[in-house]
Coordinates of C-alpha atoms in Angstrom, one line a residue:
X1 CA 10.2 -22.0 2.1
X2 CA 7.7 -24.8 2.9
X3 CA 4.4 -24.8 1.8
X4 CA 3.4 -23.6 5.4
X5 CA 5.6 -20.7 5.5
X6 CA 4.3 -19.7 1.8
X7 CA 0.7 -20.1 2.9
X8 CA 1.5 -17.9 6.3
X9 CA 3.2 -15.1 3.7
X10 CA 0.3 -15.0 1.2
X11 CA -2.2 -14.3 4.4
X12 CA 0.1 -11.5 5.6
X13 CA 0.2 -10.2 1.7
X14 CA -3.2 -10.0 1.5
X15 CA -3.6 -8.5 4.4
X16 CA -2.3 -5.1 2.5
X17 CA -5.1 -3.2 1.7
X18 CA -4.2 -3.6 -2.3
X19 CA -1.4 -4.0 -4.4
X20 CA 1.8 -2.0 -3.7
X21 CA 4.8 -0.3 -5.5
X22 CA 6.4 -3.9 -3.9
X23 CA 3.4 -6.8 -4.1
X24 CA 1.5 -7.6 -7.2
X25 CA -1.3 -9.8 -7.7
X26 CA -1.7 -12.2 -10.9
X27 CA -4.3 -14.9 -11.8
X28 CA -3.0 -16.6 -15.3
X29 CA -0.5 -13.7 -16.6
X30 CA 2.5 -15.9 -18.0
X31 CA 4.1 -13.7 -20.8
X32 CA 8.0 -14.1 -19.9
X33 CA 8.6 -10.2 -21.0
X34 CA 5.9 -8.6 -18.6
X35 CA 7.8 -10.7 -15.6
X36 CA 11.1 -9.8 -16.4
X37 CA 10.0 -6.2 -16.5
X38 CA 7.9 -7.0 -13.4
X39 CA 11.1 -8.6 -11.4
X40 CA 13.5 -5.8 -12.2
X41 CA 10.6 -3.0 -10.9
X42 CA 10.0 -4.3 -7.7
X43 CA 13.8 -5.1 -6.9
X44 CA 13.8 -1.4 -7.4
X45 CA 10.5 -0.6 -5.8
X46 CA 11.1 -2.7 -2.5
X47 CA 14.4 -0.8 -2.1
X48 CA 12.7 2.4 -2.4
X49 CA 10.5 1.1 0.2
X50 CA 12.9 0.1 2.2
X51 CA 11.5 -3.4 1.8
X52 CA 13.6 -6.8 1.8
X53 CA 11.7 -8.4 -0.9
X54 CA 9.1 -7.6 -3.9
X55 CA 6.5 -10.1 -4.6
X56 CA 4.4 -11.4 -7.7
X57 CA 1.9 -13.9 -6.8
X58 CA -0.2 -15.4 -9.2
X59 CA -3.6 -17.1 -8.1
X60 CA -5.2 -14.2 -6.6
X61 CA -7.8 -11.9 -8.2
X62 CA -6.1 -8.5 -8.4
X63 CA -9.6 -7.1 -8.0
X64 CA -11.3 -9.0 -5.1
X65 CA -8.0 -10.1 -3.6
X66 CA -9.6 -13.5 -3.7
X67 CA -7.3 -16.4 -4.3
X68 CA -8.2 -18.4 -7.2
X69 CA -5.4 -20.6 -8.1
X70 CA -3.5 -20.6 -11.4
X71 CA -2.8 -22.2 -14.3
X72 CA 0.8 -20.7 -14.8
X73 CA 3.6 -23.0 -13.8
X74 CA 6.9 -21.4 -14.2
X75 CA 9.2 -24.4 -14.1
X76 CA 7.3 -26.3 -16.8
X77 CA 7.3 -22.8 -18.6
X78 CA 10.0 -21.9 -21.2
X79 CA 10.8 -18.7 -23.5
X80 CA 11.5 -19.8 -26.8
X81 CA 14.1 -23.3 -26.5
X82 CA 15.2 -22.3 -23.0
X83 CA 13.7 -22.8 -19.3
X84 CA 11.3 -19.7 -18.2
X85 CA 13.5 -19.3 -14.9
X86 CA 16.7 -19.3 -16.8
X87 CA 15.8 -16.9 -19.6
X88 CA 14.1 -14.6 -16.7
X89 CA 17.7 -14.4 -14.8
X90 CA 19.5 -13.4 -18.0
X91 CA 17.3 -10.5 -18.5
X92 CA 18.1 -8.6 -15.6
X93 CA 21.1 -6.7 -15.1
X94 CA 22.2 -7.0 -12.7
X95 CA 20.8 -10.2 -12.1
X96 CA 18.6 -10.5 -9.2
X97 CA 18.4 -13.7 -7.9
X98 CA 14.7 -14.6 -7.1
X99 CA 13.4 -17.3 -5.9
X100 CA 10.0 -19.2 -7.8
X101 CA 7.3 -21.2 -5.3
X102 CA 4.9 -23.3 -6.4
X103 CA 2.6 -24.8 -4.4
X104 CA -1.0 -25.3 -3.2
X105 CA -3.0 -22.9 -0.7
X106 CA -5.9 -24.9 0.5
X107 CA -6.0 -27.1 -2.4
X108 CA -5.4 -24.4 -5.0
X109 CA -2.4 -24.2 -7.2
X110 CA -0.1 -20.7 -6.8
X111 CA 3.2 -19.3 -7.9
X112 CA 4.7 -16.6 -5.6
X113 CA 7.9 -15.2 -6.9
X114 CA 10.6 -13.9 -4.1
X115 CA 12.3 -10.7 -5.4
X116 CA 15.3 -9.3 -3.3
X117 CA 15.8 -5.8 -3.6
X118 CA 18.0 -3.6 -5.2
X119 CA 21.5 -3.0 -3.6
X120 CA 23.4 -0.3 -5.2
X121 CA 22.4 -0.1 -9.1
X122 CA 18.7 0.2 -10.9
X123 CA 17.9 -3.0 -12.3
X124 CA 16.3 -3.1 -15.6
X125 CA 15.2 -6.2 -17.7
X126 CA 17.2 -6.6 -20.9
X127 CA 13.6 -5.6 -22.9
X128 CA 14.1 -2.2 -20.9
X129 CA 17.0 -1.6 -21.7
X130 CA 16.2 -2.0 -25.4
X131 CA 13.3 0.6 -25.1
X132 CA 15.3 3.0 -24.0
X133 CA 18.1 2.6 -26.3
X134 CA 15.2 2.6 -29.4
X135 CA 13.7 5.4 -27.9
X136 CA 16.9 7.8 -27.6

């Protein structure tokens, strides 16, 4: 997507009157286990939905819907020794294959991440699936 596109998508996103079971809104939130759980929920939500694509987009005020840039930048981002976007697509089974934006909205940095949604199975983030075999 060019920056134009991803500007014309983040108008249309917040034009939703809040966040949905498929859009959320982040400002600085970069801890690598909350957005794998995050990706795997709304590849699940926007299928409920009958949605094509989940969104997180960081730079925007979850309250206010106000964009406000961000300071997370995923590609520069890692998880221990290995690359943020790499780590994130091991975590999901299946994988979902998302796509990561970076760019600038009238001069402000933001991050929107594209998530398809769900075909056939649930997805769940490797952390998930953890919980639930600790919790059994």
């Amino acid at each position: 997507m060019t920056p134009t596109q991803l500007s014309a998508l983040l108008i249309e996103l917040l034009s939703l009157p809040s966040e949905t079971e498929w859009v959320e809104w982040k400002h600085n939130n970069d801890h690598p286990a909350m957005i794998a759980e995050r990706i795997s929920a709304l590849a699940n939500s926007a299928a409920l939905h009958g949605r094509d694509f989940g969104y997180i987009v960081w730079g925007v005020d979850d309250g206010t819907k106000n964009v406000v840039g961000t300071a997370f930048r995923p590609r520069q981002s890692k998880q221990g020794n290995e690359d943020l976007e790499n780590w994130l697509m091991r975590s999901q089974h299946p994988q979902v294959n998302f796509q990561m934006h970076e760019w600038n909205h009238h001069g402000v940095p933001m991050v929107l991440f594209q998530i398809p949604r769900a075909r056939s199975e649930e997805h769940t983030s490797e952390l998930q699936s953890l919980r639930h075999l600790v919790c059994r």
